[in-house]
Amino acid sequence: MKHEISIEFFPPQTPEGMEKLRATWARLAELKPTFFSVTYGAGGSTRERTFSVVKEIVAGGFAAAPHLSCIGSTRDSIREILNEYKAAGIRRTVALRGDLPSGMAEAGEFRHANELVEFIRSETGDWFSIEVAAYPEWHPQARSPQDDLAAFARKVRAGANSAITQYFYNADAYFNFVDEATALGVNVPIVPGIMPIAGFTKLARFSDACGAEMPRWMRKKFESYGDDVDSIRAFGLDIVTELCERLLKGGAPGLHFYSMNQARLTTEICRRLG
Ligand code: FAD
């Protein structure tokens, strides 16, 4: 059975980075993703770059979804961006709260992603297919799992068409989240976000910050490889491929890859998945 995949990029800061990204999406296009998504720096820091990457992907004949975060933004500025996206024929967006960059004090006119989803719907009707974020291991600022789940359901009720999860390495957390969301009446697809493993130390630090658990048995094994990058990648590929297999077998509607602007690991995982 064929499953849909989507693939995420971040907007590069340099012309060389952009050149590399073009080569990356040309390779990843062979996987026939439903769309490529491009992240957006909270507070609008990557507004121009996100838009220009998305426009180039669309000009190449692929579907692209710019992410849009609302923290630190005004209604007027979000309206302007939505109008730009609409005029460029973009039909999908990933709607987020985002995190205020340190040093930026102004929270702006939106507090949470559900307010952004409502705003997009009130401004643009059904033009956009809206994705929202989900956290199977709970958002790091959530007061409780119940609160986070309720916030997720609120965001979906505000008009989201589908959700993409934070990455995780524990399939049970995902299945449990889907069951609980379904029990609350959420019936949109919840697509697992998959983070291929290119290295261990940075990923472990990042996982701690964003609330994604790296199980002890995995950490210990990675640590035992030291600087042996080949062993780390080989083990990472095995783990992530097995995770994807389990998720798809258990009913996940598709996979969203956090590519980190690299083609190799995502391509290899998809090749192994057939
Ligand atoms: P929300 O859904 O608003 O939730 C944030 C917190 O507030 C949660 O703890 C939630 O429980 C709580 N909450 C939500 N609604 C309410 C409410 N109404 N009342 C009280 N509490 C509430 N960040 C970027 O800056 N740029 C990106 O491009 C980007 N892309 C991402 C893509 C995916 C698929 C994911 C999973 C995350 C992405 N992020 C991105 C990170 C995201 O911005 C952060 O995780 C951020 O902290 C939360 O955003 P959110 O949209 O999930 O927020």
Coordinates of C-alpha atoms and ligand atoms in Angstrom, one line a residue:
M1 CA 0.0 0.0 0.0
K2 CA 1.3 3.5 -0.9
H3 CA 1.4 6.1 1.8
E4 CA 1.6 9.8 1.4
I5 CA 4.8 11.5 2.5
S6 CA 5.7 15.2 3.0
I7 CA 9.1 16.6 3.5
E8 CA 10.2 19.7 5.5
F9 CA 13.0 22.2 4.7
F10 CA 14.3 25.3 6.4
P11 CA 15.1 28.4 4.4
P12 CA 18.9 28.6 3.9
Q13 CA 20.8 31.7 4.9
T14 CA 23.3 31.7 2.1
P15 CA 23.3 31.3 -1.7
E16 CA 25.4 28.1 -1.3
G17 CA 22.8 26.8 1.1
M18 CA 20.1 27.6 -1.4
E19 CA 22.1 25.8 -4.2
K20 CA 22.4 22.7 -2.0
L21 CA 18.7 22.8 -1.2
R22 CA 17.8 22.9 -4.9
A23 CA 19.8 19.7 -5.4
T24 CA 18.2 18.2 -2.3
W25 CA 14.6 18.8 -3.5
A26 CA 15.4 17.6 -7.0
R27 CA 16.5 14.3 -5.4
L28 CA 13.6 14.1 -2.9
A29 CA 11.1 14.9 -5.7
E30 CA 11.7 11.3 -6.9
L31 CA 9.9 10.1 -3.8
K32 CA 6.8 12.0 -5.1
P33 CA 5.9 13.7 -1.8
T34 CA 2.4 15.3 -1.5
F35 CA 4.1 18.5 -0.6
F36 CA 7.3 20.1 0.6
S37 CA 7.0 22.4 3.6
V38 CA 9.3 25.3 4.5
T39 CA 9.7 26.5 8.1
Y40 CA 9.2 30.1 9.2
G41 CA 11.2 31.9 11.8
A42 CA 9.1 33.1 14.7
G43 CA 8.5 36.8 14.7
G44 CA 8.8 36.9 10.9
S45 CA 12.6 36.6 10.8
T46 CA 12.6 34.4 7.7
R47 CA 9.5 35.8 6.1
E48 CA 11.2 36.7 2.7
R49 CA 13.4 33.6 2.6
T50 CA 10.5 31.2 3.4
F51 CA 8.4 32.8 0.7
S52 CA 11.1 32.8 -1.9
V53 CA 11.9 29.1 -1.3
V54 CA 8.2 28.2 -1.5
K55 CA 7.8 30.2 -4.7
E56 CA 10.7 28.4 -6.3
I57 CA 9.5 25.0 -5.3
V58 CA 6.0 25.8 -6.8
A59 CA 7.6 27.2 -10.0
G60 CA 9.4 23.8 -10.3
G61 CA 6.0 22.1 -10.5
F62 CA 5.7 20.8 -6.9
A63 CA 3.3 21.6 -4.1
A64 CA 4.7 23.6 -1.2
A65 CA 3.4 24.6 2.1
P66 CA 5.0 27.6 3.9
H67 CA 4.9 27.4 7.7
L68 CA 3.4 30.5 9.4
S69 CA 3.9 31.3 13.0
C70 CA 1.9 34.0 14.8
I71 CA 3.7 34.9 18.0
G72 CA 5.0 38.4 17.9
S73 CA 2.8 39.2 14.9
T74 CA -0.1 41.6 14.3
R75 CA -3.3 40.7 12.5
D76 CA -2.3 43.1 9.7
S77 CA 1.0 41.5 9.1
I78 CA -0.4 38.0 9.0
R79 CA -3.2 39.2 6.6
E80 CA -0.5 40.6 4.4
I81 CA 1.4 37.3 4.3
L82 CA -1.8 35.3 3.7
N83 CA -2.6 37.6 0.7
E84 CA 0.9 37.1 -0.7
Y85 CA 0.6 33.3 -0.4
K86 CA -2.8 33.4 -2.0
A87 CA -1.6 35.6 -4.9
A88 CA 1.2 33.1 -5.5
G89 CA -1.3 30.3 -5.8
I90 CA -0.3 28.6 -2.5
R91 CA -3.1 26.4 -1.2
R92 CA -1.6 24.9 2.0
T93 CA 0.1 26.2 5.1
V94 CA 1.4 24.9 8.5
A95 CA -0.1 27.2 11.2
L96 CA 1.9 27.5 14.4
R97 CA 2.3 29.7 17.4
G98 CA 6.1 29.6 17.2
D99 CA 8.4 30.6 20.0
L100 CA 9.4 34.1 20.8
P101 CA 13.1 34.6 19.9
S102 CA 15.0 35.6 23.0
G103 CA 15.2 39.4 23.4
M104 CA 11.9 39.9 21.6
A105 CA 9.5 41.1 24.2
E106 CA 6.4 41.9 22.1
A107 CA 4.0 38.9 22.1
G108 CA 1.9 40.5 19.4
E109 CA -1.8 40.0 18.8
F110 CA -2.0 36.2 18.8
R111 CA -1.4 34.0 21.8
H112 CA -1.9 30.5 20.5
A113 CA -2.1 28.6 17.3
N114 CA -5.8 28.1 17.5
E115 CA -6.2 31.9 17.2
L116 CA -4.1 31.8 14.0
V117 CA -6.1 29.0 12.5
E118 CA -9.4 30.9 13.3
F119 CA -7.9 34.0 11.7
I120 CA -6.8 32.2 8.5
R121 CA -10.3 30.7 8.2
S122 CA -12.0 34.1 8.8
E123 CA -9.8 35.9 6.3
T124 CA -9.5 33.3 3.5
G125 CA -12.3 30.8 4.0
D126 CA -11.5 27.4 2.5
W127 CA -8.6 28.6 0.4
F128 CA -5.9 27.0 2.5
S129 CA -5.6 23.5 3.6
I130 CA -4.3 24.0 7.2
E131 CA -1.9 21.8 9.0
V132 CA -1.3 22.2 12.8
A133 CA 1.4 20.8 15.1
A134 CA 0.7 17.9 17.5
Y135 CA 2.9 16.6 20.4
P136 CA 2.6 12.9 21.2
E137 CA 5.0 13.3 24.1
W138 CA 3.4 16.7 25.1
H139 CA 4.5 20.2 24.4
P140 CA 7.3 21.2 26.8
Q141 CA 5.2 24.2 28.1
A142 CA 2.0 22.2 28.6
R143 CA 0.6 22.4 32.1
S144 CA -0.6 18.8 31.8
P145 CA -1.2 16.2 29.1
Q146 CA -4.9 16.8 29.4
D147 CA -4.4 20.5 28.8
D148 CA -2.2 19.9 25.8
L149 CA -4.7 17.5 24.3
A150 CA -7.5 19.9 24.8
A151 CA -5.4 22.7 23.2
F152 CA -4.8 20.4 20.2
A153 CA -8.5 19.6 19.9
R154 CA -9.3 23.3 20.0
K155 CA -6.8 24.0 17.3
V156 CA -8.3 21.3 15.1
R157 CA -11.9 22.5 15.8
A158 CA -10.8 26.0 14.7
G159 CA -10.5 24.7 11.2
A160 CA -7.3 22.5 10.7
N161 CA -7.5 19.9 8.0
S162 CA -4.7 17.8 9.3
A163 CA -1.8 17.6 11.9
I164 CA 1.9 16.9 11.8
T165 CA 3.5 15.7 15.0
Q166 CA 6.7 16.7 16.7
Y167 CA 9.2 13.9 16.1
F168 CA 9.5 11.0 18.6
Y169 CA 11.2 7.6 18.8
N170 CA 8.5 5.9 20.8
A171 CA 5.7 4.6 18.6
D172 CA 3.5 3.9 21.6
A173 CA 3.4 7.6 22.4
Y174 CA 2.0 8.3 19.0
F175 CA -0.6 5.6 19.1
N176 CA -1.7 6.7 22.6
F177 CA -2.0 10.3 21.4
V178 CA -4.1 9.3 18.4
D179 CA -6.4 7.2 20.6
E180 CA -6.9 10.1 23.1
A181 CA -7.4 12.7 20.4
T182 CA -9.9 10.5 18.6
A183 CA -11.8 10.0 21.9
L184 CA -12.0 13.8 22.1
G185 CA -13.7 13.9 18.7
V186 CA -10.6 14.8 16.6
N187 CA -11.0 13.1 13.3
V188 CA -8.3 14.7 11.1
P189 CA -5.3 12.8 9.9
I190 CA -2.4 13.0 12.5
V191 CA 0.8 12.4 10.5
P192 CA 3.9 11.4 12.4
G193 CA 6.9 13.7 12.1
I194 CA 10.0 11.6 11.4
M195 CA 13.5 12.9 12.3
P196 CA 16.2 10.8 10.5
I197 CA 19.3 10.5 12.6
A198 CA 22.5 12.0 11.1
G199 CA 24.4 12.4 14.4
F200 CA 23.8 11.9 18.1
T201 CA 25.1 14.7 20.3
K202 CA 23.2 17.6 18.8
L203 CA 20.1 15.6 18.3
A204 CA 20.1 14.6 22.0
R205 CA 20.4 18.2 23.1
F206 CA 17.7 19.3 20.7
S207 CA 15.4 16.5 21.8
D208 CA 15.7 17.5 25.4
A209 CA 14.8 21.1 24.5
C210 CA 11.7 20.3 22.4
G211 CA 10.4 17.5 24.6
A212 CA 11.1 14.5 22.4
E213 CA 12.3 11.5 24.3
M214 CA 15.3 9.5 23.2
P215 CA 15.0 6.2 25.0
R216 CA 17.9 5.2 27.3
W217 CA 18.7 2.1 25.3
M218 CA 19.1 4.2 22.2
R219 CA 21.2 6.9 23.9
K220 CA 23.5 4.3 25.4
K221 CA 24.0 2.6 22.1
F222 CA 24.7 5.9 20.3
E223 CA 27.1 6.9 23.1
S224 CA 29.0 3.7 22.7
Y225 CA 29.8 4.6 19.0
G226 CA 31.7 7.7 20.1
D227 CA 32.8 9.5 16.9
D228 CA 32.1 6.6 14.6
V229 CA 29.7 8.5 12.3
D230 CA 29.1 5.5 10.0
S231 CA 27.9 3.3 12.9
I232 CA 25.7 6.1 14.3
R233 CA 24.1 6.6 10.9
A234 CA 23.7 2.8 10.3
F235 CA 22.1 2.3 13.7
G236 CA 20.0 5.5 13.2
L237 CA 18.7 4.3 9.8
D238 CA 17.7 0.9 11.3
I239 CA 15.8 2.5 14.2
V240 CA 14.0 5.1 12.2
T241 CA 13.1 2.6 9.4
E242 CA 11.6 0.2 12.0
L243 CA 9.7 3.1 13.7
C244 CA 8.2 4.1 10.3
E245 CA 7.3 0.5 9.6
R246 CA 5.5 0.2 12.9
L247 CA 3.7 3.5 12.5
L248 CA 2.4 2.6 9.0
K249 CA 1.4 -0.9 10.0
G250 CA -0.4 0.6 13.0
G251 CA -2.5 2.9 10.8
A252 CA -0.5 6.1 10.5
P253 CA -1.9 8.0 7.5
G254 CA 1.5 8.9 6.1
L255 CA 4.9 10.3 7.2
H256 CA 6.3 13.8 7.4
F257 CA 10.1 13.9 7.2
Y258 CA 12.2 16.6 8.9
S259 CA 14.9 16.4 6.2
M260 CA 17.2 19.1 7.7
N261 CA 17.8 20.0 4.0
Q262 CA 19.5 16.7 3.3
A263 CA 18.2 14.1 0.9
R264 CA 20.3 11.0 1.7
L265 CA 18.7 9.7 4.9
T266 CA 15.1 10.4 3.9
T267 CA 15.6 8.7 0.6
E268 CA 17.3 5.7 2.1
I269 CA 14.5 5.2 4.7
C270 CA 11.8 5.4 2.0
R271 CA 13.8 3.0 -0.2
R272 CA 13.9 0.5 2.7
L273 CA 10.2 1.0 3.3
G274 CA 9.6 0.2 -0.4
Ligands
FAD1 P1 0.1 26.0 20.4 O1 -0.7 25.0 19.7 O2 -0.4 27.4 20.6 O3 0.6 25.4 21.8 C1 1.7 26.0 22.5 C2 1.5 25.7 24.0 O4 0.3 26.4 24.5 C3 1.2 24.2 24.4 O5 1.8 24.0 25.6 C4 -0.3 24.2 24.5 O6 -0.7 23.1 25.4 C5 -0.7 25.5 25.0 N1 -1.9 26.1 24.5 C6 -2.3 26.0 23.2 N2 -3.5 26.7 23.0 C7 -3.8 27.2 24.3 C8 -4.9 28.0 24.7 N3 -5.8 28.4 23.9 N4 -4.9 28.3 26.0 C9 -3.9 27.9 26.9 N5 -2.9 27.1 26.5 C10 -2.8 26.8 25.2 N6 8.4 26.8 15.0 C11 8.8 27.8 14.3 O7 9.2 28.9 14.8 N7 8.7 27.8 12.9 C12 8.3 26.7 12.2 O8 8.3 26.7 11.0 C13 7.9 25.5 13.0 N8 7.4 24.4 12.4 C14 7.0 23.4 13.2 C15 6.4 22.3 12.5 C16 5.9 21.2 13.3 C17 5.3 20.0 12.5 C18 6.0 21.2 14.7 C19 5.5 20.0 15.5 C20 6.6 22.3 15.3 C21 7.0 23.4 14.6 N9 7.6 24.5 15.2 C22 8.0 25.6 14.4 C23 7.7 24.6 16.7 C24 6.5 25.3 17.3 O9 6.4 26.6 16.9 C25 6.7 25.2 18.8 O10 6.7 23.9 19.3 C26 5.9 26.2 19.7 O11 6.4 26.2 21.0 C27 4.4 25.7 19.8 O12 3.7 26.0 18.6 P2 2.2 25.4 18.4 O13 1.7 25.9 17.1 O14 2.2 23.9 18.7 O15 1.5 26.2 19.6

